[in-house]
Coordinates of C-alpha atoms in Angstrom, one line a residue:
X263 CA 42.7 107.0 95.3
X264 CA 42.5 104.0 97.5
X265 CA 45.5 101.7 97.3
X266 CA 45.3 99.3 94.4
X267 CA 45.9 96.1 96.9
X268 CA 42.4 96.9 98.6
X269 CA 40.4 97.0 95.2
X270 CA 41.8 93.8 94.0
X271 CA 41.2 92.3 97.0
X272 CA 37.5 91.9 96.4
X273 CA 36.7 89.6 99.6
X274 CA 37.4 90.8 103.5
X275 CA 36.7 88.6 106.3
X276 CA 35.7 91.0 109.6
X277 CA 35.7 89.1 113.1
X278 CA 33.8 90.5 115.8
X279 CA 34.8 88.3 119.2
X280 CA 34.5 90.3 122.5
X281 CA 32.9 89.1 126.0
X282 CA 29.8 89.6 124.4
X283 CA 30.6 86.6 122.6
X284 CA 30.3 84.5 125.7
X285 CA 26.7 84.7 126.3
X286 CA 26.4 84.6 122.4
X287 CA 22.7 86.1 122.5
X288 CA 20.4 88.6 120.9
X289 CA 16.6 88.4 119.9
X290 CA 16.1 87.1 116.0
X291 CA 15.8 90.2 113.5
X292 CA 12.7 92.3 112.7
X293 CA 12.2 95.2 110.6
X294 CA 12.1 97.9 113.3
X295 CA 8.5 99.2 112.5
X296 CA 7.7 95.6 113.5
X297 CA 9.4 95.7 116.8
X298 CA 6.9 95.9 119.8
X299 CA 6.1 99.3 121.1
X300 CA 8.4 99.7 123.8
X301 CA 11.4 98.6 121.0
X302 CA 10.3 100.9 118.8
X303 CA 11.1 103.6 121.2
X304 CA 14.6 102.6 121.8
X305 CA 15.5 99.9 118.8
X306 CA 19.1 99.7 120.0
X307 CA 18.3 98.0 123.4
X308 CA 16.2 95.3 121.2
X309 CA 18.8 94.9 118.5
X310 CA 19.8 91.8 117.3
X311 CA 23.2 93.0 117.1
X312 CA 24.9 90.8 120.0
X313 CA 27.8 92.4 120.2
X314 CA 25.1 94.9 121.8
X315 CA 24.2 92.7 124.6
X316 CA 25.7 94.6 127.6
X317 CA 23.9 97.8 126.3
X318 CA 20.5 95.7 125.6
X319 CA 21.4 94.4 129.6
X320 CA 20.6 98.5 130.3
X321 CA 16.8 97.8 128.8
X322 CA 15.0 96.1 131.6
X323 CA 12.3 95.1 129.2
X324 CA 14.8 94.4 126.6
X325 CA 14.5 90.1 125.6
X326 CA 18.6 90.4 125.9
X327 CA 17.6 91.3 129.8
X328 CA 15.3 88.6 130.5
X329 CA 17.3 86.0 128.7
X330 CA 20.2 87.2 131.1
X331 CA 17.8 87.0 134.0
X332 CA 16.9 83.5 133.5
X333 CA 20.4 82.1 132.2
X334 CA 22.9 84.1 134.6
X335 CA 20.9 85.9 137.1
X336 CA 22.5 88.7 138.7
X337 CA 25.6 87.9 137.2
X338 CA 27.4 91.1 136.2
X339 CA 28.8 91.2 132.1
X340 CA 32.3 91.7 133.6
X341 CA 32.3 88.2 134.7
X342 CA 32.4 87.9 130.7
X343 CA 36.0 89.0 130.3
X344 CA 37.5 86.1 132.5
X345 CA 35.6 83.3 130.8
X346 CA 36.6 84.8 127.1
X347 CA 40.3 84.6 128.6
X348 CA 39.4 81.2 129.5
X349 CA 38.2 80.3 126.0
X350 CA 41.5 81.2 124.1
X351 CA 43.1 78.6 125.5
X352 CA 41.7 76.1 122.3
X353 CA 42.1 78.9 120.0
X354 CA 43.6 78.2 116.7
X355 CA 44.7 81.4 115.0
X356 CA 46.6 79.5 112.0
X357 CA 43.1 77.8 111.1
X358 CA 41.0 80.4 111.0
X359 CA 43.7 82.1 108.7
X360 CA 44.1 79.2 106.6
X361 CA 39.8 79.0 106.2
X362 CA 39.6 83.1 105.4
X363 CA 43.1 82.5 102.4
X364 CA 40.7 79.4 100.9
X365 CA 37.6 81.3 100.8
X366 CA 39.3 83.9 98.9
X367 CA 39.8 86.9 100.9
X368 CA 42.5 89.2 100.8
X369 CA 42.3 90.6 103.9
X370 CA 41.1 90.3 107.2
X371 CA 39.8 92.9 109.5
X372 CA 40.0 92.2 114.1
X373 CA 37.8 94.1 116.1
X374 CA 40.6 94.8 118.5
X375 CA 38.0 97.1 121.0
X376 CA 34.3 96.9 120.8
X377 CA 32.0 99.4 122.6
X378 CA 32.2 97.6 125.7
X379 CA 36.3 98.6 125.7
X380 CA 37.6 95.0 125.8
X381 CA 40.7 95.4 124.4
X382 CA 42.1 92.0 122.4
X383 CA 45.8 93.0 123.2
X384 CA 47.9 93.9 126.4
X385 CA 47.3 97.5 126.5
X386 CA 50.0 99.6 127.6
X387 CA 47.1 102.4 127.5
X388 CA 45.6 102.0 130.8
X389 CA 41.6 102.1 131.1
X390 CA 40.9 104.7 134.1
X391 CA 37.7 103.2 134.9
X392 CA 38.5 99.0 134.1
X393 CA 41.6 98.2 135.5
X394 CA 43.1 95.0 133.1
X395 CA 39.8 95.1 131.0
X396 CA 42.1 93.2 128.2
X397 CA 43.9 90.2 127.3
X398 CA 46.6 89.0 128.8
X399 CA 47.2 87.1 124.9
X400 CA 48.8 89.1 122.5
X401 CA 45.1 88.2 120.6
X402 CA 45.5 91.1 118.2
X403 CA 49.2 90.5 117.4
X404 CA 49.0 86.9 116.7
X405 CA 45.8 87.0 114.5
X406 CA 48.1 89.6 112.5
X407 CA 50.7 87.2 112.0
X408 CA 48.7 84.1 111.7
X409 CA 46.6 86.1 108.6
X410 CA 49.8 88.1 107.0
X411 CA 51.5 84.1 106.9
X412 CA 48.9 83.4 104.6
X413 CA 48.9 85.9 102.2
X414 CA 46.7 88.1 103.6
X415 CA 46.3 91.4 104.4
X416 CA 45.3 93.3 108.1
X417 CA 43.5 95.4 109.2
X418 CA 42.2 96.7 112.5
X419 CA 38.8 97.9 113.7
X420 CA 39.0 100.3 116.4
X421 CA 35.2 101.4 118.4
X422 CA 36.2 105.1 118.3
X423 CA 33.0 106.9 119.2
X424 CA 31.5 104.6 122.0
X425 CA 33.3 103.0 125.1
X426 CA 30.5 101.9 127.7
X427 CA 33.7 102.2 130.2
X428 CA 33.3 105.8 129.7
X429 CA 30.3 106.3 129.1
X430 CA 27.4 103.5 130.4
X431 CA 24.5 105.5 129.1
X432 CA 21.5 103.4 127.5
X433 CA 21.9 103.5 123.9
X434 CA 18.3 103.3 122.6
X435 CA 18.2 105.5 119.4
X436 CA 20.7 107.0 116.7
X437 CA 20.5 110.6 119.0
X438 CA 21.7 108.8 122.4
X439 CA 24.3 107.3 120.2
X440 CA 26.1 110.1 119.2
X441 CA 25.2 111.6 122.4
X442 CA 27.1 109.4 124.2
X443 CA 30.2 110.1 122.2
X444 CA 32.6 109.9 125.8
X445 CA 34.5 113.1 126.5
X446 CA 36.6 114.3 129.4
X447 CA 39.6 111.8 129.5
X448 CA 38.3 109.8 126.9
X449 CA 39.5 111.3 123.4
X450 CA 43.2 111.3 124.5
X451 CA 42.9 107.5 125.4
X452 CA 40.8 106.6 122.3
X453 CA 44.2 108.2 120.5
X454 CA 46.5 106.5 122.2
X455 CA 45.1 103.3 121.9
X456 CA 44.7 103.9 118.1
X457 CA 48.2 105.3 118.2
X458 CA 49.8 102.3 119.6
X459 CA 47.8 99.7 117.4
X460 CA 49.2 101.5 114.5
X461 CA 53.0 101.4 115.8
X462 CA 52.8 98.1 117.1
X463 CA 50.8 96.0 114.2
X464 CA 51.5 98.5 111.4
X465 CA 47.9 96.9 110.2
X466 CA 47.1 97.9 106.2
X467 CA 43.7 99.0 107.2
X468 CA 42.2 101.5 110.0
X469 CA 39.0 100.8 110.3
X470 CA 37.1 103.3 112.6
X471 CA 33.2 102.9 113.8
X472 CA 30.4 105.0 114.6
X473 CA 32.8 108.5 114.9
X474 CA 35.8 110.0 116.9
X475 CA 35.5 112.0 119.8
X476 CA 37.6 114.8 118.8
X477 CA 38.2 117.4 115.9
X478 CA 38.9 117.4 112.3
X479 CA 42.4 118.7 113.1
X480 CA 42.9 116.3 115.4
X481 CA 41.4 113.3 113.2
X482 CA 44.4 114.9 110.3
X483 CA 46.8 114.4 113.0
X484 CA 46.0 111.1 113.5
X485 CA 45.4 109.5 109.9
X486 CA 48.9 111.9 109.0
X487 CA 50.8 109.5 111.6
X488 CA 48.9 106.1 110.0
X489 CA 49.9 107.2 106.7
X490 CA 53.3 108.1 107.3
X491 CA 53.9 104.6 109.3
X492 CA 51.7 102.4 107.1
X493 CA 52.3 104.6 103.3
X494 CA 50.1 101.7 101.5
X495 CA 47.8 101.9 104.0
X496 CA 44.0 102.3 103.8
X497 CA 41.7 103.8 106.5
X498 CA 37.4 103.6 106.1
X499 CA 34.7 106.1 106.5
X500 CA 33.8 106.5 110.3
X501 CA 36.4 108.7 111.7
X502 CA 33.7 111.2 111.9
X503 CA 34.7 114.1 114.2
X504 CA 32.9 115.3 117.2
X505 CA 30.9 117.9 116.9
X506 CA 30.3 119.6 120.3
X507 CA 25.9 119.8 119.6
X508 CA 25.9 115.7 120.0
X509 CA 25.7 116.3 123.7
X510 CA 22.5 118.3 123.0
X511 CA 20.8 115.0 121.3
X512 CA 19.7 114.0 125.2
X513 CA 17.2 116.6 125.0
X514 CA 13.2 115.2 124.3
X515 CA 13.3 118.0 121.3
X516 CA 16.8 117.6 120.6
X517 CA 16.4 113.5 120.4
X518 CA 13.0 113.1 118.3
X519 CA 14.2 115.8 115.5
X520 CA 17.9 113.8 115.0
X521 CA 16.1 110.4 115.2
X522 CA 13.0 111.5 112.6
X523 CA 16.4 112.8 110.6
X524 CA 18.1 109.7 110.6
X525 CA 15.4 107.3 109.9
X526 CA 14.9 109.7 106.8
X527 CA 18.6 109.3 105.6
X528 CA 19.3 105.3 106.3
X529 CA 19.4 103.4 103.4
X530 CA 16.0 101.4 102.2
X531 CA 16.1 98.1 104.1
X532 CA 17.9 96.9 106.6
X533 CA 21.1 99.1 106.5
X534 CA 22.6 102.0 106.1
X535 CA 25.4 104.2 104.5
X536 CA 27.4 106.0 107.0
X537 CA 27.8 109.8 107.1
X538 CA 30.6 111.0 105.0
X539 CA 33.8 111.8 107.1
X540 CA 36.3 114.9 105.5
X541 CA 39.3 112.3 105.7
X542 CA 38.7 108.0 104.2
X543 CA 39.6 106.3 101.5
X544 CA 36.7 103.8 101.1
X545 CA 33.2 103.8 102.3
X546 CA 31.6 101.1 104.4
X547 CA 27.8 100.0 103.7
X548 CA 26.7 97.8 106.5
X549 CA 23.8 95.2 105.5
X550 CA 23.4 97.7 102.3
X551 CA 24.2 98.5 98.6
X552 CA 26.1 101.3 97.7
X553 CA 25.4 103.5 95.0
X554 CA 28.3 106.2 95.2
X555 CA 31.0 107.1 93.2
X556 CA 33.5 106.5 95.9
X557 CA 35.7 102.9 95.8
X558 CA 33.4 101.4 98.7
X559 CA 33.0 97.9 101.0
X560 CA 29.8 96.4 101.8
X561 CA 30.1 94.8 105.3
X562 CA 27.2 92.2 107.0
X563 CA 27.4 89.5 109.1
X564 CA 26.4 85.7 107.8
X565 CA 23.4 86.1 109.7
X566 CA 21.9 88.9 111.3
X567 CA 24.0 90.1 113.5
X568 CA 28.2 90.7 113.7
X569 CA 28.8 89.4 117.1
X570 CA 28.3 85.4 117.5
X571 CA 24.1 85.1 118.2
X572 CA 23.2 81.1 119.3
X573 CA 19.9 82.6 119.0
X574 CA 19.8 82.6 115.4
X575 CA 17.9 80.0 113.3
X576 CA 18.5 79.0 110.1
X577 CA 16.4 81.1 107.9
X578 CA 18.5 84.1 109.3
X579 CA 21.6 82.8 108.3
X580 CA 22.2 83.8 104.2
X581 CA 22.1 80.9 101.7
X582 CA 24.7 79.8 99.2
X583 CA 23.1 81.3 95.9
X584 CA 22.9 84.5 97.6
X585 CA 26.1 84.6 99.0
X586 CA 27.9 84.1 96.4
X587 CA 25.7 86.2 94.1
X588 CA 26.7 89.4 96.6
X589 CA 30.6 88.7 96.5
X590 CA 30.4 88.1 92.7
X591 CA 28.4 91.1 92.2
X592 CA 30.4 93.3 94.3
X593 CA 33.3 92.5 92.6
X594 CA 31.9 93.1 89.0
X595 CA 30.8 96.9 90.2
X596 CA 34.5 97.4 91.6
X597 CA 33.3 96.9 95.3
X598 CA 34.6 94.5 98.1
X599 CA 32.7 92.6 100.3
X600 CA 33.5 92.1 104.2
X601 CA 31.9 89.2 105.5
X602 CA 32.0 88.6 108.9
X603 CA 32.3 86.3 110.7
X604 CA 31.4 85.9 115.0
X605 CA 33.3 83.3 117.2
X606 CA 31.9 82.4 120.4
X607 CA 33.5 83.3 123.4
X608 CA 33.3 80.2 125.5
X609 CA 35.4 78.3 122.8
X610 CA 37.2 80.1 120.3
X611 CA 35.7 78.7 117.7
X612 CA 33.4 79.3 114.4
X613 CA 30.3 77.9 114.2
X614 CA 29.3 75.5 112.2
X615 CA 26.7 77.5 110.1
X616 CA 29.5 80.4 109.7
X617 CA 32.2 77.6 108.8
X618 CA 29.6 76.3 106.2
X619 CA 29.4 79.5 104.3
X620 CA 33.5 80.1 104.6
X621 CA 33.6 76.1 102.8
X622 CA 30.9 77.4 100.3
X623 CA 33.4 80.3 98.8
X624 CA 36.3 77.8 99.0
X625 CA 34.6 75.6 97.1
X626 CA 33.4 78.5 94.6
X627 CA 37.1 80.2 94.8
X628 CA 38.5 76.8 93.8
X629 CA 37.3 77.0 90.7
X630 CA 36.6 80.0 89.7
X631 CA 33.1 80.7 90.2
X632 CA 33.7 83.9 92.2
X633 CA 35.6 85.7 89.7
X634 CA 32.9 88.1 87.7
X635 CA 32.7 88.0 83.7
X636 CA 35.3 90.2 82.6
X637 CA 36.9 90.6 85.9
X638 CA 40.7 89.3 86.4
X639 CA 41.0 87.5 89.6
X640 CA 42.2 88.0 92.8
X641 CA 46.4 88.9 92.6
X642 CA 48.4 88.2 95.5
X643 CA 48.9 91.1 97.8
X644 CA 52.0 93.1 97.0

């Protein structure tokens, strides 16, 4: 049974801010069968996921390429790394805390390394292939103590199953995904790293994505140690483990069976419902309902994509009626809700569309609105 501070919790605020952030760009959402041809065939290079935009970069034909052809030339996404370093120098941890306690959430999940490997704390884990491919800010640690002073709850998300400093394959489909699940030296870093967020942040959630790239056995191991050092401790539904027929998925047959598979299991719409893991307490719909019996968290961005997107108008950003209809709604069928939200890089801060919708559940929290029928509200975290 997942621990009863999560379920009470109702509202989690998620905050993807890597180098990706920097450039801030992806094209606007479209269903996928309504990408052009060339983006059907590999939907992940013409995502409008930003975070994505060093992988979209590998598309030549991708719009993330040409917009990076005609803003930064030949400029390499490295170069990104220094100016995010740059842009923490305005950053305000202890207000963005202070915005995520008023809008009502009871926790709030860091993305302390994104596929790209950025790590958002000074690693003593080095990266064999990106020497100081991290902060020289403790970024990770003082989020955690800027959050936890108000009230809050942490939690860490940790890109398990991909690392582009491992592994720079173009991601195109669901198959090269999982095919590109690094090996070699790769699974005894990604457990280090995890190993030493855990010892040194002691965060109250693990939150895994895409899968891990090593066993069952090995997975126990790890979520043993998190459970042992964090007892009241939670830990989500992508810590699936390798499975050694992923490297197969690079194959033409291989490839076009996995992704006619996938496409067939995905939830209707826009999201999807990860595959179940043998070891989580809660699972994670992303831009989806879930309809399982499991205690589960539905997590989306405030537009269309997680990372911080300049690119997106207005209509993709979600309105106020809806908003506050999904956390309310959430709550009332025992779910949570984790909104993210996407700083850009240059700056460190939100934008003013994302800070809108953080002052729109303040002002519903305030009084009450966000509470379902029937439903006692939010308790302070124990």
């Amino acid at each position: 049974m997942v621990a009863s501070w999560w379920s009470r919790a109702r509202l989690g605020i998620f905050v993807h801010w890597t180098p990706a952030s920097v450039p801030g760009w992806a094209p606007p959402y479209v269903p996928p069968s309504e990408l052009p041809a060339a983006g059907r065939r590999a939907p992940l290079g013409w995502t409008s996921y930003a975070e994505w935009y060093e992988n979209s970069l590998r598309f030549p034909g991708s719009p993330a390429a040409a917009h990076h052809r005609a803003t930064y030339g030949t400029r390499p996404y490295t170069d990104f790394g220094r100016d995010f370093e740059d842009g923490l120098s305005g950053w305000d941890p202890a207000a963005w805390a202070r915005s995520f306690r008023e809008a009502g959430a009871g926790y709030a999940v860091l993305v302390t390394k994104h596929h790209d490997g950025f790590c958002l704390w000074p690693s003593e884990t080095e990266n064999p292939h990106r020497t100081g491919w991290h902060t020289t800010r403790d970024v990770v640690g003082e989020f955690a103590e800027a959050v936890r002073a108000e009230g809050l709850r942490f939690g860490v998300y940790y890109s398990g199953g991909l690392d582009w400093t491992f592994d720079d394959r173009p991601i195109g489909t669901a198959a090269d995904m999982f095919s590109a699940v690094p090996r070699g030296r790769y699974p005894a870093y990604a457990d280090a790293q995890m190993r030493e967020l855990i010892r040194r942040y002691r965060p109250d959630i693990l939150w895994n994505d895409i899968a891990w790239p090593a066993s069952a056995t090995e997975i126990r191991s790890l979520t043993d140690f998190y459970r042992f050092t964090v007892p009241h401790g939670v830990v989500n539904d992508r810590l699936l483990p390798y499975a050694p027929h992923w490297r197969a998925l690079s194959l033409p047959g291989a490839k076009s069976l996995h992704n006619w598979w996938d496409r067939r299991t995905v939830a209707q719409g826009e999201g999807f419902v990860p595959r179940t893991p043998p070891d989580f307490d809660f699972r994670t719909p992303e831009y989806a309902r879930y309809t399982g019996s499991d205690p589960y968290e539905i997590t989306r961005g405030i537009d269309h994509s997680f990372g911080y997107n300049r690119n997106s108008g207005p209509d993709a950003f979600i309105g106020r009626e809806a908003l506050t209809s999904l956390v309310r709604d959430t709550a009332a069928d025992g779910g949570n809700l984790l909104l993210n939200v996407g700083p850009r890089g240059e700056d460190a801060t939100i934008p003013a569309e994302q800070r809108l919708r953080l002052d729109w559940l303040a002002e519903e929290a305030a009084d009450g609105s966000l509470t379902p029928e029937g439903t006692p509200g939010r308790s302070a975290p124990e």
